[in-house]
Short mmCIF file of C-alpha atoms and ligand atoms in Angstrom, two decimals:
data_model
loop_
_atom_site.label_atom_id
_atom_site.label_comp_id
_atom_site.label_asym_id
_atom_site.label_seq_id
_atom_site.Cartn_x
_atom_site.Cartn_y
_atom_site.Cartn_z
CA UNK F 1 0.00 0.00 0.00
CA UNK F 2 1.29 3.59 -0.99
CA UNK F 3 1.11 6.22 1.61
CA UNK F 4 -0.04 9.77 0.81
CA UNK F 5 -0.17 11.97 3.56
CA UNK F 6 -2.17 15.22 2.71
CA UNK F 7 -1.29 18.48 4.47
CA UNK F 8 -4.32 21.00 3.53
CA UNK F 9 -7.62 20.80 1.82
CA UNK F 10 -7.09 18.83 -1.61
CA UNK F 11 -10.41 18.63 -3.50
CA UNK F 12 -11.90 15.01 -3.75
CA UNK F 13 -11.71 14.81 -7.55
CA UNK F 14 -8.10 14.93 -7.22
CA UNK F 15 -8.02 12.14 -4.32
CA UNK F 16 -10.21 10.27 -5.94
CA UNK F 17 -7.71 9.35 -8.78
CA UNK F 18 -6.03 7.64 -6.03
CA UNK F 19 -6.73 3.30 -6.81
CA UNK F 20 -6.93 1.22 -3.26
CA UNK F 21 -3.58 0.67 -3.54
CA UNK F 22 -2.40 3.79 -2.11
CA UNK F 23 -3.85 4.84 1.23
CA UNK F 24 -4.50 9.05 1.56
CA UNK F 25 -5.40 10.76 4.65
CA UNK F 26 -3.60 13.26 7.06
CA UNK F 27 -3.12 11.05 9.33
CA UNK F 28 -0.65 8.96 7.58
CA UNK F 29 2.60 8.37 9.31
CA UNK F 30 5.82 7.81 7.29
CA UNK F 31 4.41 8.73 3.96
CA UNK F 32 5.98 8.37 0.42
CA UNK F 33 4.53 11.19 -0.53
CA UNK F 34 2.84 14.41 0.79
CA UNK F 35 -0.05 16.46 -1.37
CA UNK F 36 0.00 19.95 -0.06
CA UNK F 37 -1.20 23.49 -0.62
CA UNK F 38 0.10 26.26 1.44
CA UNK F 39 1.11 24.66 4.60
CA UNK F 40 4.75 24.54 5.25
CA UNK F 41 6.60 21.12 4.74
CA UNK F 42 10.28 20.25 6.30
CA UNK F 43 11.30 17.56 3.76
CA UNK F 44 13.46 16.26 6.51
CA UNK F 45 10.74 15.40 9.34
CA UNK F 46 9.80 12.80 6.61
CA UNK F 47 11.75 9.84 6.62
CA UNK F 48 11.88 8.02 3.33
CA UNK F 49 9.39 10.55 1.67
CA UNK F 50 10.36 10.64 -2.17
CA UNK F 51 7.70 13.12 -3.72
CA UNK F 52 6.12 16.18 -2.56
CA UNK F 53 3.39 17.71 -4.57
CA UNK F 54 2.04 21.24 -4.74
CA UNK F 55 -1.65 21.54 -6.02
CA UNK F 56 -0.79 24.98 -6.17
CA UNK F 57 1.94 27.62 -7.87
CA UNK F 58 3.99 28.95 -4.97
CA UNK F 59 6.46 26.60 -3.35
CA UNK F 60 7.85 29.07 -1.16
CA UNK F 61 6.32 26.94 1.72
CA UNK F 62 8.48 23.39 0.42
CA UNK F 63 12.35 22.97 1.61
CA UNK F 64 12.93 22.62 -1.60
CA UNK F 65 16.81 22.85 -1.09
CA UNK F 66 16.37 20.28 1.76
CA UNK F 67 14.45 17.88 -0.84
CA UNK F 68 17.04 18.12 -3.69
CA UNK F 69 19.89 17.02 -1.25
CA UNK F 70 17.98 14.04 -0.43
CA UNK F 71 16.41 13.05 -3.76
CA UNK F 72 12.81 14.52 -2.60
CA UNK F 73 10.96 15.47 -6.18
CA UNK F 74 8.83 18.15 -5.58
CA UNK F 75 6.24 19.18 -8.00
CA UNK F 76 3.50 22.26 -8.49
CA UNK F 77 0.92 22.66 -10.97
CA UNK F 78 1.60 25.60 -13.72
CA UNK F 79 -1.17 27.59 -14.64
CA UNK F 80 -4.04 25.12 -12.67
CA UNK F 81 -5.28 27.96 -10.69
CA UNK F 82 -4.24 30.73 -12.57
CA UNK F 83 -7.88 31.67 -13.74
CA UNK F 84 -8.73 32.03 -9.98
CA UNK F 85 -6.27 34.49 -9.36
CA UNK F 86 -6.59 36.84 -12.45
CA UNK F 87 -10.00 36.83 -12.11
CA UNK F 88 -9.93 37.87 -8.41
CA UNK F 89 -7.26 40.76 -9.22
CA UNK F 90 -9.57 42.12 -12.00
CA UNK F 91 -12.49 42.25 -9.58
CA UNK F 92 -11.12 43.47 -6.56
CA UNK F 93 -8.90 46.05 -8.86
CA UNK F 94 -12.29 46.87 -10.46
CA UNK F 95 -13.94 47.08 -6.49
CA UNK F 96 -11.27 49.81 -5.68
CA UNK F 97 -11.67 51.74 -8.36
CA UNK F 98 -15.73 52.10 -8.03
CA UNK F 99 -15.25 52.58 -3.97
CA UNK F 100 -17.92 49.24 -3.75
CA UNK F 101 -17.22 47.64 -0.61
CA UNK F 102 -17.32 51.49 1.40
CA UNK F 103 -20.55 52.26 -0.70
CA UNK F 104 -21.78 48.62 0.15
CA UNK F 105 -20.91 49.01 3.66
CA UNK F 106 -22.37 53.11 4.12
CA UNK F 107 -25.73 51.67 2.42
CA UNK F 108 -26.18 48.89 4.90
CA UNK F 109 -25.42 51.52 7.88
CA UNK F 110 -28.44 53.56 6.95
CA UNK F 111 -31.53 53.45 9.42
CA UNK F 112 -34.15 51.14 7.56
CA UNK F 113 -36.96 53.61 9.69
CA UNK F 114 -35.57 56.55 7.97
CA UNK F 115 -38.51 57.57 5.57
CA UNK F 116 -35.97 59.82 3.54
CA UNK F 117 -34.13 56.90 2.92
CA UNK F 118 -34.25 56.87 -0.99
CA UNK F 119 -33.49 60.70 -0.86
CA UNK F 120 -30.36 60.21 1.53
CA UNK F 121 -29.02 57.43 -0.57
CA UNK F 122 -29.31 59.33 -3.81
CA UNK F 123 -27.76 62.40 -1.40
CA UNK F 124 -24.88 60.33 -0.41
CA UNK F 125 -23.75 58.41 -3.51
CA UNK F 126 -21.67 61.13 -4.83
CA UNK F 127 -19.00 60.46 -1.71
CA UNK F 128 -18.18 57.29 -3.63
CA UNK F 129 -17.82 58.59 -7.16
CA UNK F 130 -15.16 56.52 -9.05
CA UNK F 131 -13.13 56.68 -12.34
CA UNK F 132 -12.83 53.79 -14.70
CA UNK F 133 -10.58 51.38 -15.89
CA UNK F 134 -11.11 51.73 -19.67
CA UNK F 135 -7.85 54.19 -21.04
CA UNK F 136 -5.63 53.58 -17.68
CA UNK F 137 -2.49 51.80 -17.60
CA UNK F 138 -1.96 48.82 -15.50
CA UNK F 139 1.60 47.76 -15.22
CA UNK F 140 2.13 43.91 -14.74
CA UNK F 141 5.43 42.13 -12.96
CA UNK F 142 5.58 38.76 -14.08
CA UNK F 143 4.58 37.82 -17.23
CA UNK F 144 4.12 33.94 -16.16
CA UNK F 145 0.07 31.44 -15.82
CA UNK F 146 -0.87 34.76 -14.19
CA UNK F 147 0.54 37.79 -15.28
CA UNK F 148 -0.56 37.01 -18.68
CA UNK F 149 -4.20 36.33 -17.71
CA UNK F 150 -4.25 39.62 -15.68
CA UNK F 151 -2.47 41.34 -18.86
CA UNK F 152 -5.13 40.09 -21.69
CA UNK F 153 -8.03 40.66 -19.12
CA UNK F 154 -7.53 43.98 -18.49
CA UNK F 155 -6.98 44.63 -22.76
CA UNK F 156 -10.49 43.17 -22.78
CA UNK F 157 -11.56 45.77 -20.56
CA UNK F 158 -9.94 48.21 -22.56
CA UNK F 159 -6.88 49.51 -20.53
CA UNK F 160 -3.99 49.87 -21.75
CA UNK F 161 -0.94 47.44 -20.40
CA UNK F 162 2.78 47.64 -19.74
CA UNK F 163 4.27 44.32 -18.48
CA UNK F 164 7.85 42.90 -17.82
CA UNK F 165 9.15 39.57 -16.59
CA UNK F 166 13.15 39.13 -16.49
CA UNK F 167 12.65 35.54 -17.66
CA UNK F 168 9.91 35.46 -20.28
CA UNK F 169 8.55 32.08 -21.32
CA UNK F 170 7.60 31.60 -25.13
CA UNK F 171 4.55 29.27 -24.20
CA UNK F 172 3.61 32.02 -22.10
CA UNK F 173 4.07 34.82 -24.27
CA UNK F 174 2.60 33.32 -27.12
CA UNK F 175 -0.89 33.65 -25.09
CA UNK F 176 -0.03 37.18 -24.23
CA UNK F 177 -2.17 39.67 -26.05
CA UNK F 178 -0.48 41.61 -29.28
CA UNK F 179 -0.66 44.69 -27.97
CA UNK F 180 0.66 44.52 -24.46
CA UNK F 181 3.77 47.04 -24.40
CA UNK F 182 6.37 44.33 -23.09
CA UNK F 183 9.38 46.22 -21.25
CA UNK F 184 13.07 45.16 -20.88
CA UNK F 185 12.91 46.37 -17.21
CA UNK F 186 10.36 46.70 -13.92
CA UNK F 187 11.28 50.72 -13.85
CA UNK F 188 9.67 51.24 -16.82
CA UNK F 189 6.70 49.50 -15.68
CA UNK F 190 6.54 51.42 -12.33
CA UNK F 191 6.88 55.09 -13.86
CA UNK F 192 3.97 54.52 -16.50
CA UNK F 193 1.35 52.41 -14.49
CA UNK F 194 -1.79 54.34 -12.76
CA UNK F 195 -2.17 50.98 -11.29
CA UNK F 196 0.67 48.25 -10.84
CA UNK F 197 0.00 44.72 -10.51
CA UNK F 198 2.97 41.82 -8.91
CA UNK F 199 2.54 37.91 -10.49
CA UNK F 200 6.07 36.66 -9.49
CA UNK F 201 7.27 33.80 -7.01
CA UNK F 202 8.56 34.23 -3.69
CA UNK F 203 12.05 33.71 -3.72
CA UNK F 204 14.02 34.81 -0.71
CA UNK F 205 17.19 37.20 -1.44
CA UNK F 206 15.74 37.28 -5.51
CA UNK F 207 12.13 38.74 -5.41
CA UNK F 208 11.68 39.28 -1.56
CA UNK F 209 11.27 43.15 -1.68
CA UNK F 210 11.71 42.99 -5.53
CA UNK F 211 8.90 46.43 -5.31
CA UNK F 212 10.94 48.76 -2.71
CA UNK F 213 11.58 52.66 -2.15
CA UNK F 214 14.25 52.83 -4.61
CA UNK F 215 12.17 51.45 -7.72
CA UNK F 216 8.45 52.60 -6.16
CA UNK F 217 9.85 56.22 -5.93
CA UNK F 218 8.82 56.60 -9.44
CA UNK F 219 5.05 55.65 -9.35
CA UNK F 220 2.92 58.09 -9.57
CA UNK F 221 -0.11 55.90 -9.78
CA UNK F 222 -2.61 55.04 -7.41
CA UNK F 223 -3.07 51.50 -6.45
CA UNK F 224 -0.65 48.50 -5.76
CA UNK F 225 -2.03 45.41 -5.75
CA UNK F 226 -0.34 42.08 -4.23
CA UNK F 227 -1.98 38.59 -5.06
CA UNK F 228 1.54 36.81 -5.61
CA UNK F 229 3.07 36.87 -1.97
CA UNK F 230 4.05 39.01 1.13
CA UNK F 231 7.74 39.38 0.93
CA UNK F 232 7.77 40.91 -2.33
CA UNK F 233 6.80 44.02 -1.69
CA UNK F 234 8.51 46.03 0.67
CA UNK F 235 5.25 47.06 4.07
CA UNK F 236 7.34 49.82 4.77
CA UNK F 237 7.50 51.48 1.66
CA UNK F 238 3.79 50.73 1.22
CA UNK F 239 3.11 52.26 4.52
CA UNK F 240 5.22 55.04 3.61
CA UNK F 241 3.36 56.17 0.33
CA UNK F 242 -0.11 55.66 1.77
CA UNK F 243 0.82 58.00 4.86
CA UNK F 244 2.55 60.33 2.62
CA UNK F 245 -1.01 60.70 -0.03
CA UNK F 246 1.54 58.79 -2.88
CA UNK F 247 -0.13 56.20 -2.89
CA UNK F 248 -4.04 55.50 -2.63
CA UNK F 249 -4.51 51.62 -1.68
CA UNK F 250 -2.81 48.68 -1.18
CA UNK F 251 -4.72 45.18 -2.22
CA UNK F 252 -3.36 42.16 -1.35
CA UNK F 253 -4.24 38.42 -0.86
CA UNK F 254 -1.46 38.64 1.91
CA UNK F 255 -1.93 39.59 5.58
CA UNK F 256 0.35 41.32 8.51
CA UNK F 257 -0.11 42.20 11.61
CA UNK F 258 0.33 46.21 11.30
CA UNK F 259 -2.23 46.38 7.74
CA UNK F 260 -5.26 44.73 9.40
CA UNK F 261 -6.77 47.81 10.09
CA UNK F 262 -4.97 50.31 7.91
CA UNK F 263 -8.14 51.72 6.42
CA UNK F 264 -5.90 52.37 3.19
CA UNK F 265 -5.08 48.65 2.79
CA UNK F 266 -7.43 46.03 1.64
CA UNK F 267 -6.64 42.39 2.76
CA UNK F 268 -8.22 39.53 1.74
CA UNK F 269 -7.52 35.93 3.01
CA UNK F 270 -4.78 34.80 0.74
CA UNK F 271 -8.12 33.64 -1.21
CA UNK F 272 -6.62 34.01 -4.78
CA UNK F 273 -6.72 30.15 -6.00
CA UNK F 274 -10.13 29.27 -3.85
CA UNK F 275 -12.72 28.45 -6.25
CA UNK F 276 -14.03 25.15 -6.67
CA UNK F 277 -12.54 24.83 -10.68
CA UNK F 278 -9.28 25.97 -9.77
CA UNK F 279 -8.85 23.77 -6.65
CA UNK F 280 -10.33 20.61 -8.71
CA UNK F 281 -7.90 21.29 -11.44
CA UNK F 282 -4.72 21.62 -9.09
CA UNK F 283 -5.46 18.36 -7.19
CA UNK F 284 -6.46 16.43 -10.35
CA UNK F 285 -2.76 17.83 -12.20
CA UNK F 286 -0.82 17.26 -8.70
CA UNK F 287 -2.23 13.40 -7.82
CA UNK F 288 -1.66 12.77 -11.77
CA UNK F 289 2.47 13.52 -10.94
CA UNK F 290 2.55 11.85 -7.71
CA UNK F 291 1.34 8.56 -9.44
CA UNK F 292 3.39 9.10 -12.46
CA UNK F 293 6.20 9.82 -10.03
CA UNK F 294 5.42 7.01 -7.85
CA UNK F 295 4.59 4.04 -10.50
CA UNK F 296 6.59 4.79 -13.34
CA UNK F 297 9.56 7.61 -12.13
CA UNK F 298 7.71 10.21 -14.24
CA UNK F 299 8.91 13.83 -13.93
CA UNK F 300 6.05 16.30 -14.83
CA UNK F 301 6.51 19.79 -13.59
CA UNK F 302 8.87 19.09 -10.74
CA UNK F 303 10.64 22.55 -9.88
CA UNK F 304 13.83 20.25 -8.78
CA UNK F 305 13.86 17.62 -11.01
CA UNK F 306 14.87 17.53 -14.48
CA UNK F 307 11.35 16.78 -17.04
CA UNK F 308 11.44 13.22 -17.58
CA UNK F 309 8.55 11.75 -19.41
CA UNK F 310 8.80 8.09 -20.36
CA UNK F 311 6.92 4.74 -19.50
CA UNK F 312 8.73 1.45 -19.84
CA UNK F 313 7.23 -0.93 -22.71
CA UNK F 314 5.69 -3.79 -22.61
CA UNK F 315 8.53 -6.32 -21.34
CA UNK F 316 10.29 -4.31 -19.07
CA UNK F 317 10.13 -5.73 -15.93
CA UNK F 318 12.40 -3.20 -13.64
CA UNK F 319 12.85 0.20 -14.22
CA UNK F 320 16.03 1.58 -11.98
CA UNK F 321 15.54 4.95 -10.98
CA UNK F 322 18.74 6.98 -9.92
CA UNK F 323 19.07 9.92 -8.87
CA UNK F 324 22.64 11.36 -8.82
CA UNK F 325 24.48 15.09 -8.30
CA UNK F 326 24.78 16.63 -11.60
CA UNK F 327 28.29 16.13 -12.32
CA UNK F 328 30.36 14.55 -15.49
CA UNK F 329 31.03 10.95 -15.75
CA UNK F 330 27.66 9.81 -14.32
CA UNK F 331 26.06 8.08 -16.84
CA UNK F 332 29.07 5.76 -17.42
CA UNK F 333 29.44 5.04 -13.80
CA UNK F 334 26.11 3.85 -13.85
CA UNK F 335 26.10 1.82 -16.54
CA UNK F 336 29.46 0.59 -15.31
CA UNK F 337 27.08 -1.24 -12.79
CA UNK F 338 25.04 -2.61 -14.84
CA UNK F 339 27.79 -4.06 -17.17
CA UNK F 340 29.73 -5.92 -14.13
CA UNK F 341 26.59 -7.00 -13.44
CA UNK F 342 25.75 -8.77 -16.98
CA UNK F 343 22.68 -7.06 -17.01
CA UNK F 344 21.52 -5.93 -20.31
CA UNK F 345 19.73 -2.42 -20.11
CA UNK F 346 16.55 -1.80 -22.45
CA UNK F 347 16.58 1.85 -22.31
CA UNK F 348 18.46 4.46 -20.30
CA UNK F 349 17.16 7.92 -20.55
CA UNK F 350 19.02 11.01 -18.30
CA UNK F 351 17.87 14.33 -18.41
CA UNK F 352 19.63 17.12 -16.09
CA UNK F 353 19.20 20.13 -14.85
CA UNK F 354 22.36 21.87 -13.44
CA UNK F 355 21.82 20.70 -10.46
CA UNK F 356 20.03 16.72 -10.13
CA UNK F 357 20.63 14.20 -12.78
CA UNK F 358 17.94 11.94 -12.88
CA UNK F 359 18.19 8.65 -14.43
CA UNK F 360 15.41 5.92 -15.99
CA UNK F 361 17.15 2.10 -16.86
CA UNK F 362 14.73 0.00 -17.69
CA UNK F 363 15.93 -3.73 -18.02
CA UNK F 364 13.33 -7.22 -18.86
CA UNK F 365 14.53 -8.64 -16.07
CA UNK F 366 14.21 -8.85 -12.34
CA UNK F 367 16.65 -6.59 -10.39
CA UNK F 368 18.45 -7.75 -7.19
CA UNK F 369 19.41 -5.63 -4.26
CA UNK F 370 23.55 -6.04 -5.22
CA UNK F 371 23.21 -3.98 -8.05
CA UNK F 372 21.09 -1.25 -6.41
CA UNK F 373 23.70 -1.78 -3.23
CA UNK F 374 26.27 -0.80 -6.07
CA UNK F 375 24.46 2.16 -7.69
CA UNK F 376 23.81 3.72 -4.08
CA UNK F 377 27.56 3.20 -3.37
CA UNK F 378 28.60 5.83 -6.00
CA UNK F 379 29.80 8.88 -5.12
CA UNK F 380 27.62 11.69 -5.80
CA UNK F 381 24.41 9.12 -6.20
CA UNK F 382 21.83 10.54 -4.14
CA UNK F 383 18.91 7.94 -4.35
CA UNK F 384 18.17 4.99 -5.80
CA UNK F 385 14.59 2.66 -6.01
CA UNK F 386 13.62 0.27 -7.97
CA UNK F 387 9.76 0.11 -9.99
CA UNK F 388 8.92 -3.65 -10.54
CA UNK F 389 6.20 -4.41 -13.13
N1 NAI M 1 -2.98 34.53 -4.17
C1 NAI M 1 -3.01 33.25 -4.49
O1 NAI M 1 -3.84 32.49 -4.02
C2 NAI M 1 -2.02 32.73 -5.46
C3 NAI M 1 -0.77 33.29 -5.57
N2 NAI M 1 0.13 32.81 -6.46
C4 NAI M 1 1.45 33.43 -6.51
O2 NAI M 1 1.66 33.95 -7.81
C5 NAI M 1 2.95 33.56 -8.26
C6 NAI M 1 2.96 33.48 -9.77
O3 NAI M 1 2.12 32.44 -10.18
P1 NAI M 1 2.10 31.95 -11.70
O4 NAI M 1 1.93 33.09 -12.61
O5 NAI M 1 1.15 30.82 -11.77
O6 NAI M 1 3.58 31.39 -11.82
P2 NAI M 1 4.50 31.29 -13.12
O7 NAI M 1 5.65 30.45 -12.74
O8 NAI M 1 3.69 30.89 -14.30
O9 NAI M 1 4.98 32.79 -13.36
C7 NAI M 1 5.93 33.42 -12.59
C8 NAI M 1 6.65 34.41 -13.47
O10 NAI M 1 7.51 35.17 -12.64
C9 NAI M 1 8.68 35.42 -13.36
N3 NAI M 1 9.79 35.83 -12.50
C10 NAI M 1 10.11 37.10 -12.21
N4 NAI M 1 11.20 37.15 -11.47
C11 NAI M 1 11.58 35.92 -11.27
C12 NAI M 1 12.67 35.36 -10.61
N5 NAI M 1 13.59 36.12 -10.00
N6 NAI M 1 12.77 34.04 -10.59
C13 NAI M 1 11.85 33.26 -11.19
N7 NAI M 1 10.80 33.76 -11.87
C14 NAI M 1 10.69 35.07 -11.91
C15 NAI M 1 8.92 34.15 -14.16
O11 NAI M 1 9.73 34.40 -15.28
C16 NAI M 1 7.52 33.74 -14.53
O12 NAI M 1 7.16 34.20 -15.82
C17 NAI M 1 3.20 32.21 -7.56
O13 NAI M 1 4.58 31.94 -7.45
C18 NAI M 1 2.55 32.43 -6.21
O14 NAI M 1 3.48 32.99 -5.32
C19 NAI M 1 -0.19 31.79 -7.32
C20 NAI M 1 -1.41 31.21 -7.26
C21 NAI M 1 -2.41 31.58 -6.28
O1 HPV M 2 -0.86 28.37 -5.73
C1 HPV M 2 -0.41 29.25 -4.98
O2 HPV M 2 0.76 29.69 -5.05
C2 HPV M 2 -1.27 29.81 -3.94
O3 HPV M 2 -0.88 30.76 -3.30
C3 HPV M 2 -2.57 29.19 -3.65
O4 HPV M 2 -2.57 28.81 -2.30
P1 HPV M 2 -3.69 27.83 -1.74
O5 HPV M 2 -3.58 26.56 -2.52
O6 HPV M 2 -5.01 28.49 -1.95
O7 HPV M 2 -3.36 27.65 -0.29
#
């Protein structure tokens, strides 16, 4: 039996892709493999884990250092929940600009007795007079799932777009819209966007305060909205701007202490990917590369591992998965093993990414424990299992 221990909420569609071989639950002790959302995971409190997977985008919550040095593949699922999130910055960008939850919330205040009532609503309305989106400039960091879906929603709302991402993916620019202005650097974003819009990961020491006083100096815009993660904008500039008039809101999915009740800031609860399609399509893409991981050594959208995407054929009755240190001379160590061995391999396929080299040997024979004694013995081999069919 397979054990999957699950760490948050994972929507039943996904978990029910899962045969009776495998038992799921969070109660599972020594699991294979963990399915997890935002909750933080120590790779090392897991003894003989080898997969963790993230029905989600962010990984900043994974010791995903931690799980490379042990052979841990750790996966996420691109653009599953992506929908979610542009959709939510749209509306709640659209919200700020029309005043709607203050107008909501002074409507609902009003005496119900009042018999003027009609008369003081059509009095008051004018305190929450807006402007519009169509003909302003939204500036996007992070053209990746989401920044793109942000950037051709708000063309289709008739604003115009300035976007920049230091690593730009041609899948994901391909979607883009034609006439997004795409910028070689984030400055030119800032200093042109009324309202500027961050869709970038969380790294620490890379995009942890990647929007900051030096760079936010120049926007003269009014809103700053935050749906990617906490650290990446610097509070105290934020705070800052809004005390100084510079800066009219702050929206963000991400909550701290000190902006709960800044009546400048709007907060909601890190709700971004919570709708039932996105949360169905994130557990359904995450169990698919546990299983692949788990059954065949498939590597689909790991953010460690090097893509590997190959199932045995028909006779092959072991398939030797190693996992070694990306260094020269690898391949021909392994094989090495094999040889001595008088094994004759079916297929060998290696893939690498600079850091892991990941290995697939498939042979039409049983394997026995001296030759995967042998293969861990190698210096710089990290991991080693075997997949019988
Ligand atoms: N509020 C919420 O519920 C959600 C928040 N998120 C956050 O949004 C972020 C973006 O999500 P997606 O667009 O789906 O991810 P993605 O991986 O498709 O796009 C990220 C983009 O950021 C760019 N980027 C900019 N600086 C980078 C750097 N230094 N290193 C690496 N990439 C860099 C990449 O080139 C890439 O195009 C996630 O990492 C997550 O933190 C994602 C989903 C839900
Ligand atoms: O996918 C992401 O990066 C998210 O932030 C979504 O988080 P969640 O799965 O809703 O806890």
């Amino acid at each position: 039996m397979r054990k999957i221990k699950t760490l948050n909420n994972i929507s039943k569609k996904g978990l029910d892709l899962f045969s009776d071989k495998y038992e799921v639950s969070d109660s599972v002790e020594s699991p294979e493999a963990i399915l997890v959302r935002s909750a933080q995971v120590d790779t090392d409190s897991f003894e003989g884990l080898l997969a963790v997977a993230r029905a989600g985008a962010g990984v900043n919550n994974i010791t995903i250092d931690k799980a490379s040095a042990k052979g841990v593949c750790v996966f996420n699922t691109p653009g599953a929940n992506a929908n979610a999130v542009a959709e939510l910055v749209m509306t709640v960008l659209g919200m700020a600009v029309r005043h709607v939850s203050e107008a909501e919330a002074w409507v609902k205040s009003l005496d119900p007795n009042d018999p003027a009532l009609e008369k003081t609503i059509e009095k008051g309305k004018k305190m929450f007079s807006g402007t519009e989106l169509a003909g302003k400039t939204l500036g996007v960091v992070g053209l990746g799932k989401i920044g793109v879906l942000v950037s051709n929603y708000a063309r289709w709302k008739n604003m115009k777009v300035v976007a920049y991402d230091p690593y730009p993916s041609a899948a994901n620019m391909h979607k883009l819209s034609n006439v997004v202005t795409v910028v070689k650097t984030i400055d030119e974003v800032i200093s042109q966007a009324d309202y500027l819009t961050v869709h970038v990961p969380f790294i620490k020491g890379v995009t942890e305060n990647m929007l900051n006083e030096k760079n936010l100096a120049a926007f003269k815009g009014s809103l700053i909205l935050n749906f990617a993660r906490g650290g990446i904008v610097n509070m105290e500039t934020v705070y800052k701007m809004l005390d100084e008039g510079k800066l009219a809101g702050y929206l963000t999915d991400f909550a701290d202490a000190r902006s709960l009740k800044h009546e400048k800031i709007s907060i909601f609860p890190h709700l971004g990917a919570s709708t039932e399609e996105a949360e169905e399509n994130c557990a359904v893409m995450a169990v698919e590369e546990l299983k692949d991981y788990l059954e065949f050594g498939v590597v689909r959208n790991s953010v460690n591992f090097p893509p590997l995407d190959s199932y045995p054929h028909a006779e092959v009755k072991s398939r030797v998965v190693v996992i070694n240190q990306d260094v020269p001379n690898m391949i021909a160590e392994i094989t090495k093993v094999f040889g001595a061995a008088n094994i004759n391999i079916a297929s060998f396929s290696n893939k690498s990414n600079g850091k892991i080299g990941y290995n697939l040997i498939d042979v039409e024979t049983a394997v026995d424990d001296s030759i995967i004694d042998a293969l861990t013995k190698l210096e710089k081999v990290i991991r080693v299992r075997v997949i019988h069919f």
